[in-house]
GROMACS .gro file of C-alpha atoms in nm:
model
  331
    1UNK     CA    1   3.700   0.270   3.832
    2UNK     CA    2   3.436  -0.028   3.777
    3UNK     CA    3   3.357  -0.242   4.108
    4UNK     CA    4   3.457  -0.591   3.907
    5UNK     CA    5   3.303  -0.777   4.167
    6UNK     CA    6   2.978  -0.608   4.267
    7UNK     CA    7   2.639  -0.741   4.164
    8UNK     CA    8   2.452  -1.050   4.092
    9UNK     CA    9   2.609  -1.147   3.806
   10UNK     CA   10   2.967  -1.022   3.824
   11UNK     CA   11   3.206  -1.058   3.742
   12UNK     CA   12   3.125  -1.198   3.429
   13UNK     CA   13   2.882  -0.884   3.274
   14UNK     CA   14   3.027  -0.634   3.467
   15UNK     CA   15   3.358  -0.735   3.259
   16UNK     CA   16   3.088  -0.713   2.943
   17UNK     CA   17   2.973  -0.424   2.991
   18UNK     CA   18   3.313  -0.241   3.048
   19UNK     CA   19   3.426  -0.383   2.729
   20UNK     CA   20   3.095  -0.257   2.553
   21UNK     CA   21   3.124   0.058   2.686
   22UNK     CA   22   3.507   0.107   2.534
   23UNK     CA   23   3.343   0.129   2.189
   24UNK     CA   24   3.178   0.392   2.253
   25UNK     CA   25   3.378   0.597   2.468
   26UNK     CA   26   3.786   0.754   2.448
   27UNK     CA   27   3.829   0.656   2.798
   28UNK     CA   28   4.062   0.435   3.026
   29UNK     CA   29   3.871   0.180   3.252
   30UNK     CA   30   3.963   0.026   3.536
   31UNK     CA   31   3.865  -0.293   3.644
   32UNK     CA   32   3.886  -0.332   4.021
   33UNK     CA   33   3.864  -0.694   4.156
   34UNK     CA   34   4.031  -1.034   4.149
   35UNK     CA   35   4.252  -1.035   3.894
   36UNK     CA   36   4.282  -1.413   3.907
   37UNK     CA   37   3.871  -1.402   3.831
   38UNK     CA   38   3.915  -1.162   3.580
   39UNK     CA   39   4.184  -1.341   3.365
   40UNK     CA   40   4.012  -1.635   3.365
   41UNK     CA   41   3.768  -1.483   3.137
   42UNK     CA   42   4.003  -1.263   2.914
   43UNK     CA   43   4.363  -1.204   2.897
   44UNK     CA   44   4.545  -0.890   2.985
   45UNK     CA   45   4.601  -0.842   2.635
   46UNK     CA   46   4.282  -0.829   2.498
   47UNK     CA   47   4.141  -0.579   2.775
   48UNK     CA   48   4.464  -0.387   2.734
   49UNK     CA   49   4.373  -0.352   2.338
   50UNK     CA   50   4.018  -0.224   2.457
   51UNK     CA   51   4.206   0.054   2.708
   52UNK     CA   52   4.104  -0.166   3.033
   53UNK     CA   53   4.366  -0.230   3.297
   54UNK     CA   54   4.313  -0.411   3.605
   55UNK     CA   55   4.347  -0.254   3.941
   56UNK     CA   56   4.377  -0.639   4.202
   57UNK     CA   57   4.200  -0.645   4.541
   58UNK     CA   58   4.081  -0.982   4.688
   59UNK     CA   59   3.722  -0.953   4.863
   60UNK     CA   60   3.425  -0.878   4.761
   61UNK     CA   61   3.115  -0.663   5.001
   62UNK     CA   62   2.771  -0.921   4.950
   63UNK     CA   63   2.455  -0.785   4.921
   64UNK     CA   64   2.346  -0.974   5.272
   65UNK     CA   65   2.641  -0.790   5.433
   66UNK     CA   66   2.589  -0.507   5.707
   67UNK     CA   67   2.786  -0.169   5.524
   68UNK     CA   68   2.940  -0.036   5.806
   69UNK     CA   69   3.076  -0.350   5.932
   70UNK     CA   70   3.227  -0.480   5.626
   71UNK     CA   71   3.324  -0.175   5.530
   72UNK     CA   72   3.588  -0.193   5.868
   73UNK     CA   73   3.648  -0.547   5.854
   74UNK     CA   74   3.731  -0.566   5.488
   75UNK     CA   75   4.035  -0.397   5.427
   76UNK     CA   76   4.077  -0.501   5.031
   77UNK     CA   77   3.668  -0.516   4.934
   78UNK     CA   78   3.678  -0.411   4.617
   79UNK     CA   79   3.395  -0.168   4.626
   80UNK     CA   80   3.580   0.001   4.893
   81UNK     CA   81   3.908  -0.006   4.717
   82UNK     CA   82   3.756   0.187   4.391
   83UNK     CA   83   3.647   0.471   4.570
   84UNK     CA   84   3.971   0.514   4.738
   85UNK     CA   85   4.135   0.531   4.352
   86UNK     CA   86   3.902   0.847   4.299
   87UNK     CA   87   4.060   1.003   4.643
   88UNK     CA   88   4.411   0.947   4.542
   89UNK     CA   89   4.334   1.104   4.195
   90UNK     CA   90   4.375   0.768   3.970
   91UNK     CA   91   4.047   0.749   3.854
   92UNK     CA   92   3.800   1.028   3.857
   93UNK     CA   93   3.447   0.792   3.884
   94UNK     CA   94   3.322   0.493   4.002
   95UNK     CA   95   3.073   0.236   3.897
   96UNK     CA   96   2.911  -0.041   4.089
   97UNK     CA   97   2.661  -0.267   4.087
   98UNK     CA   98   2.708  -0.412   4.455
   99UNK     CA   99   2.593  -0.351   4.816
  100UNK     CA  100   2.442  -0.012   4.777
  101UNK     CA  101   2.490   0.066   5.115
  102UNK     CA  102   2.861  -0.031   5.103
  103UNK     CA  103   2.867   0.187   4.791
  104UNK     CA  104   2.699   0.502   4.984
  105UNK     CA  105   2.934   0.430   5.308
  106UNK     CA  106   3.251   0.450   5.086
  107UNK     CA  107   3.208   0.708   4.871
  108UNK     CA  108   3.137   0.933   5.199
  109UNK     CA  109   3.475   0.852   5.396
  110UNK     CA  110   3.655   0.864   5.076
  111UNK     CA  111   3.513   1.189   4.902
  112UNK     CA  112   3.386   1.375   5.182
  113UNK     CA  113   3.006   1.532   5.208
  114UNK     CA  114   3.004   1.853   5.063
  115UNK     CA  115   2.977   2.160   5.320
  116UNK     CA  116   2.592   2.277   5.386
  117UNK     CA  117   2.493   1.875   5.320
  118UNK     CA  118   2.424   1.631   5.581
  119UNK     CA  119   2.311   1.339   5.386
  120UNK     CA  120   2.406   1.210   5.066
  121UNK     CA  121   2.163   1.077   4.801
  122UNK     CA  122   2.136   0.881   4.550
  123UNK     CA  123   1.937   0.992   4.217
  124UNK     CA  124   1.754   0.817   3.919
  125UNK     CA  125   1.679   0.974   3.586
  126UNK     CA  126   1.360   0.816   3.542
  127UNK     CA  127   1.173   0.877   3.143
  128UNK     CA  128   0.811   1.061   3.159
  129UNK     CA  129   0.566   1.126   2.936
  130UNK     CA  130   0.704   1.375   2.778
  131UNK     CA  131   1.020   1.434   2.934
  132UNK     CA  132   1.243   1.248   3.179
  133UNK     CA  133   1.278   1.331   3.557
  134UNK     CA  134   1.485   1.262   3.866
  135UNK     CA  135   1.382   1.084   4.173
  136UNK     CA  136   1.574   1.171   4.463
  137UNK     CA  137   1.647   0.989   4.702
  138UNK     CA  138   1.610   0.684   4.520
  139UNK     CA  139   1.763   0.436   4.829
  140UNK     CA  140   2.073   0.589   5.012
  141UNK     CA  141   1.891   0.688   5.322
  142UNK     CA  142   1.586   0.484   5.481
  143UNK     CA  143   1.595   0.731   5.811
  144UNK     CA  144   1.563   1.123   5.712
  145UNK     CA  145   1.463   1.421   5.878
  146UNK     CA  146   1.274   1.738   5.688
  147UNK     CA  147   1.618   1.921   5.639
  148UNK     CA  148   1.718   1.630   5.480
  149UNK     CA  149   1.434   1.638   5.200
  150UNK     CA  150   1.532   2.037   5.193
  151UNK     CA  151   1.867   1.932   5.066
  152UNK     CA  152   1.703   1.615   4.868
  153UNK     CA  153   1.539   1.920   4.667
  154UNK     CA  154   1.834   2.126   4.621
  155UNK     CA  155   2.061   1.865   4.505
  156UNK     CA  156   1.798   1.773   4.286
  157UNK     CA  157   1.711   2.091   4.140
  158UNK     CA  158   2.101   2.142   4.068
  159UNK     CA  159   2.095   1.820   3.918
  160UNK     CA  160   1.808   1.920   3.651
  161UNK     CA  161   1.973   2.239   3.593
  162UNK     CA  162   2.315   2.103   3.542
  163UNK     CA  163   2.246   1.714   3.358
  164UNK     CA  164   1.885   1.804   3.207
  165UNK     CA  165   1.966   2.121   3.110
  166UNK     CA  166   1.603   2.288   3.267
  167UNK     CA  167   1.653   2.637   3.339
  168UNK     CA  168   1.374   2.649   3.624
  169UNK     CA  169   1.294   2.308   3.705
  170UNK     CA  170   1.030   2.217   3.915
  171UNK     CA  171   1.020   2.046   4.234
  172UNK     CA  172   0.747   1.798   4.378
  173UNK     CA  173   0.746   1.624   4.709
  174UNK     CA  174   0.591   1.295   4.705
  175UNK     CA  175   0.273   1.221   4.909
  176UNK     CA  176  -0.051   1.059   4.932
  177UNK     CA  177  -0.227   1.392   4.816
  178UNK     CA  178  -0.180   1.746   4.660
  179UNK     CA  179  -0.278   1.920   4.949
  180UNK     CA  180  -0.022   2.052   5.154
  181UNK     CA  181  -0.213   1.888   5.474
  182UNK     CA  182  -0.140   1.533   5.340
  183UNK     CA  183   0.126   1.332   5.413
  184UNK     CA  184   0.327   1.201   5.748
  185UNK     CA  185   0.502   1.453   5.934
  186UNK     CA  186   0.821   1.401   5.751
  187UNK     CA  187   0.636   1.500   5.439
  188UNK     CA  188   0.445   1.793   5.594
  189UNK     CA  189   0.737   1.937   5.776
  190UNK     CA  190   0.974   1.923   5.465
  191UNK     CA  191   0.652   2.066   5.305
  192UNK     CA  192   0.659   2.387   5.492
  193UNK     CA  193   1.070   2.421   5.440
  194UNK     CA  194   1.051   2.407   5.106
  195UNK     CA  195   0.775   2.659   5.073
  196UNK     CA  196   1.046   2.931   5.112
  197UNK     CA  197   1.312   2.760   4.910
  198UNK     CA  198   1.522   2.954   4.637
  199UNK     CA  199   1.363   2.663   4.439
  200UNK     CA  200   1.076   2.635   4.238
  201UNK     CA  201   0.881   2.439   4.472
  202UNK     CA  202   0.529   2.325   4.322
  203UNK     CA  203   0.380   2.111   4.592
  204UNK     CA  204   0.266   1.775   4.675
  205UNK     CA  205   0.270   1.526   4.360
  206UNK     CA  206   0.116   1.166   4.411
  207UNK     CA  207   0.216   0.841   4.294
  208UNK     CA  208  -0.082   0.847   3.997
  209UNK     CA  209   0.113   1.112   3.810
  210UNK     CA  210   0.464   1.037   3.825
  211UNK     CA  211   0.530   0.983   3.482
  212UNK     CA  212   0.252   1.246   3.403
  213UNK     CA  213   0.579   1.519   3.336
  214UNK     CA  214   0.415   1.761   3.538
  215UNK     CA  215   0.743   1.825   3.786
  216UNK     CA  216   1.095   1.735   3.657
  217UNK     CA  217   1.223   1.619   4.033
  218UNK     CA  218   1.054   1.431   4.300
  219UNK     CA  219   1.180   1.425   4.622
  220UNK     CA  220   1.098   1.201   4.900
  221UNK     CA  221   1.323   0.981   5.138
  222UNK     CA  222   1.539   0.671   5.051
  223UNK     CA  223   1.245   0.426   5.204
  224UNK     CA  224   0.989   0.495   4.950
  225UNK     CA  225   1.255   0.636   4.656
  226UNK     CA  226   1.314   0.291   4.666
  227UNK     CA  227   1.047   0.103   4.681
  228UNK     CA  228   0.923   0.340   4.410
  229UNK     CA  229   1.239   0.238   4.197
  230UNK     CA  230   1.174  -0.138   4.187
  231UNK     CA  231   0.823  -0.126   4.178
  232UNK     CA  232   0.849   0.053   3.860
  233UNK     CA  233   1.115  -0.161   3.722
  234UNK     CA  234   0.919  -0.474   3.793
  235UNK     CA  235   0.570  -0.339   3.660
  236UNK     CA  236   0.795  -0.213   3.336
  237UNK     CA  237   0.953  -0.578   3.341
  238UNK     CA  238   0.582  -0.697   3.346
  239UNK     CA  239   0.429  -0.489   3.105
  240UNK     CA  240   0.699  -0.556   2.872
  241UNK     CA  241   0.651  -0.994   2.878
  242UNK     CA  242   0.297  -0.917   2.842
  243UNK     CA  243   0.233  -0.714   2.583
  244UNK     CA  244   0.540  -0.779   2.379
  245UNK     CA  245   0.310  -0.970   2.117
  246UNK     CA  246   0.033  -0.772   2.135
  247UNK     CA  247   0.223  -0.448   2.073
  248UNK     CA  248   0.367  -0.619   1.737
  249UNK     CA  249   0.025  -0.626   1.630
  250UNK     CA  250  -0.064  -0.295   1.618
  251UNK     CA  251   0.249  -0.142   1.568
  252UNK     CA  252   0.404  -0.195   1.175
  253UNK     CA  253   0.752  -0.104   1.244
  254UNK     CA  254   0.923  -0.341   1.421
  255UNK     CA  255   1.208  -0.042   1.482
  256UNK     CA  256   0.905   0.146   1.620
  257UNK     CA  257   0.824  -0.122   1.853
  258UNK     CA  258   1.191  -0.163   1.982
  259UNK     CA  259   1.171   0.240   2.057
  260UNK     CA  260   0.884   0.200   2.267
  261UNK     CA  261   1.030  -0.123   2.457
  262UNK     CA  262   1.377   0.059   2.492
  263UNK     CA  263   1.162   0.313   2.705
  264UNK     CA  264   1.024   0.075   2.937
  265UNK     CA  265   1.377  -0.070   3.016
  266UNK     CA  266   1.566   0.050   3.349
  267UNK     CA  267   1.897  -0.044   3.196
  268UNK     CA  268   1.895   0.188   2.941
  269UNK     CA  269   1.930   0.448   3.227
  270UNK     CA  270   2.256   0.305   3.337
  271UNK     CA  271   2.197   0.392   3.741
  272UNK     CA  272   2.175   0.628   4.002
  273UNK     CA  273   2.393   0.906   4.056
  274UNK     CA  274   2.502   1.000   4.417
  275UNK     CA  275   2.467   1.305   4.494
  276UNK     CA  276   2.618   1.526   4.820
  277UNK     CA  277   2.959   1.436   4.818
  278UNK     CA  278   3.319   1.566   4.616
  279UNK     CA  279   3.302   1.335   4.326
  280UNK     CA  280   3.144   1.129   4.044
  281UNK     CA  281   2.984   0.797   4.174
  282UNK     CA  282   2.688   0.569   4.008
  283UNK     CA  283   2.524   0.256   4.126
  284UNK     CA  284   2.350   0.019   3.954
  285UNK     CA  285   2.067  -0.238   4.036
  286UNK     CA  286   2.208  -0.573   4.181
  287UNK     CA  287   2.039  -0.757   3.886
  288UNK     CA  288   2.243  -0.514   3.615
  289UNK     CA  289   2.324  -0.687   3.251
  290UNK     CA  290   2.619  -0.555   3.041
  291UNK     CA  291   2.382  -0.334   2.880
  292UNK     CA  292   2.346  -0.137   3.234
  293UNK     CA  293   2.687  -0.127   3.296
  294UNK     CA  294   2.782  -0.011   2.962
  295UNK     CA  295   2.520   0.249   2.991
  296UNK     CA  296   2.634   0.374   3.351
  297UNK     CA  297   3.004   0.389   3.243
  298UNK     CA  298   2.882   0.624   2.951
  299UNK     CA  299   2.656   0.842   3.171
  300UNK     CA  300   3.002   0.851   3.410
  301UNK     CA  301   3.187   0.941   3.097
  302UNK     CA  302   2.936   1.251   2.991
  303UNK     CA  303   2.941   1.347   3.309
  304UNK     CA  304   3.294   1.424   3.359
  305UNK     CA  305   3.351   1.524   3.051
  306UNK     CA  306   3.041   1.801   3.065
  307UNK     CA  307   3.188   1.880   3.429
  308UNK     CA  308   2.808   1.818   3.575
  309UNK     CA  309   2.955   1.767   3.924
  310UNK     CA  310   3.127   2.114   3.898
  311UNK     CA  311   2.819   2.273   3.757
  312UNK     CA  312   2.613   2.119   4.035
  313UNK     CA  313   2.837   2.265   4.320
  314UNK     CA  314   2.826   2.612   4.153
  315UNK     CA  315   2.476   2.615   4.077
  316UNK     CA  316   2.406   2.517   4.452
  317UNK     CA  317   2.624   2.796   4.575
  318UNK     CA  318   2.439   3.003   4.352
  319UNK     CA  319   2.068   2.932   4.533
  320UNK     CA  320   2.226   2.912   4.835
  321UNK     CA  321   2.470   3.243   4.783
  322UNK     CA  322   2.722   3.057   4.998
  323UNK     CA  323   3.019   2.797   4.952
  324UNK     CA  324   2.875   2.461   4.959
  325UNK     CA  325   3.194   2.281   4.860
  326UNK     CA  326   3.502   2.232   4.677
  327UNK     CA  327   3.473   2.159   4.251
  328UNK     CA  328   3.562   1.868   4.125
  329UNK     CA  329   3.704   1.856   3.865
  330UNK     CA  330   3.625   1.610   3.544
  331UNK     CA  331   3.840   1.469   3.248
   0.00000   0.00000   0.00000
């Protein structure tokens, strides 16, 4: 189910970018939205010929809009709406590009947290130097408590192991130092839990070596997940207009120097998976293309087909040698 109406430039290239994305997938889409919106820029018939059907709801959750509020007031929001599709088992994901708070708020009264998890969280596969990694959580909470970073790290690890396919993955808490004394108490506190995790906890890892591959998931609350986020996507953004001319002069291949841009670009990562609750939900940035949304509805796609949400629940009853929740299953 794709939130038709979420994001700065919907409906228009969220419509795109579902249509871009039935190319390359053997999937059925669902648009959910106004249908009267939607029509106006293609027929039934043509998104019927690309497997897209359209599910109607008439209001839409703005970015300026307080979650929990319009979450209750707004009966038909269509963000709202797409998640409840996934609970009554006619659609088995959802994609959005709107409110991410709205987007967090739903998918929790509509799938349920998984037992053993208090928080959800949302988490970006970000590329490295060598290797990409997950930052987690990358905006779904801005308050969180130690335990909460404990569970950051364990969804997180399952994550790696299940989507990245890293046997052992290791595990770095974001700080202003290496040093176990260094950070707030948040960080130091979390610091200490996760010293006798089941996970392979390697310590502190600082902002200078994020993309240095040296851990394959950083944890740290939503706060500074996401200010991290978009201060990497706007120095990428930057580095990208600046150099774009310069890099053409040393490089020969201009395939070579698409590669390297295509790594710089935060589309090409589709969005951020949410993590902690029974079922398959990504956002995307506000300011998402077609190109993201394509992308994100192929990441959904993979991941129900390779069951990742199933192999994340088992894998975190296996560290934690308990139930944490029901499997869910994929297409």
């Amino acid at each position: 189910a794709i939130d038709a109406m979420g994001g700065d430039y919907a409906p228009d290239e969220i419509i795109k970018g579902a249509i871009e994305a039935s190319e390359h997938i053997d999937a059925d889409l669902i648009l959910v939205g106004d249908e009267k919106k939607i029509y106006t820029l293609y027929s039934p018939d043509y998104l019927s010929n690309k497997n897209i059907t359209v599910y109607h709801c008439s209001e839409i959750i703005y970015m300026d809009e307080i979650p929990s509020k319009a979450i209750l007031k707004k009966r038909y929001a269509s963000i709202k709406v797409a998640f409840e599709l996934v609970r009554h088992k006619k659609a088995d994901a959802v994609i959005s590009a709107g409110n991410s708070g709205a987007f967090v708020t739903s998918a929790v009264l509509n799938l349920g947290l998984i037992r053993g998890i208090e928080k959800p969280a949302i988490a970006s596969i970000l590329p490295g130097k060598s290797s990409a990694f997950i930052l987690i959580d990358s905006g779904a909470n801005v308050d969180c408590k130690a335990q909460h970073l404990y569970q950051f790290a364990l969804m997180g690890h399952a994550l790696a192991v299940s989507y990245l396919n890293i046997d052992t993955p290791k595990i770095g808490l974001l700080s202003i130092g290496e040093e176990s004394s260094k950070g707030n108490r948040l960080v130091k506190e979390a610091y200490k839990m996760l010293q006798h995790s089941p996970i392979n906890f390697v310590g502190n890892i600082e902002g200078t070596v994020l993309f240095d591959s040296l851990v394959d998931v950083v944890v740290c609350d939503g706060f500074v997940g996401n200010v991290v986020l978009k201060t990497c996507e706007g120095i990428a953004q930057y580095v990208k207009d600046l150099v774009l001319q310069e890099i053409k002069k040393h490089i020969n291949s201009e395939h070579e120097t698409q590669k390297m841009l295509k790594r710089l670009d935060y589309e090409e990562y589709g969005g951020g998976i949410i993590l902690g609750v029974n079922g398959l939900g990504i956002i995307c940035h506000g300011r998402s293309s077609a190109k993201a949304i394509k992308n994100a509805v192929i990441m959904a796609f993979h991941f129900l087909k390779n069951k990742i949400i199933d192999k994340i629940l088992l894998e975190l009853n296996r560290i934690n040698n308990r139930s944490v929740g029901e499997s869910y299953g994929g297409v």
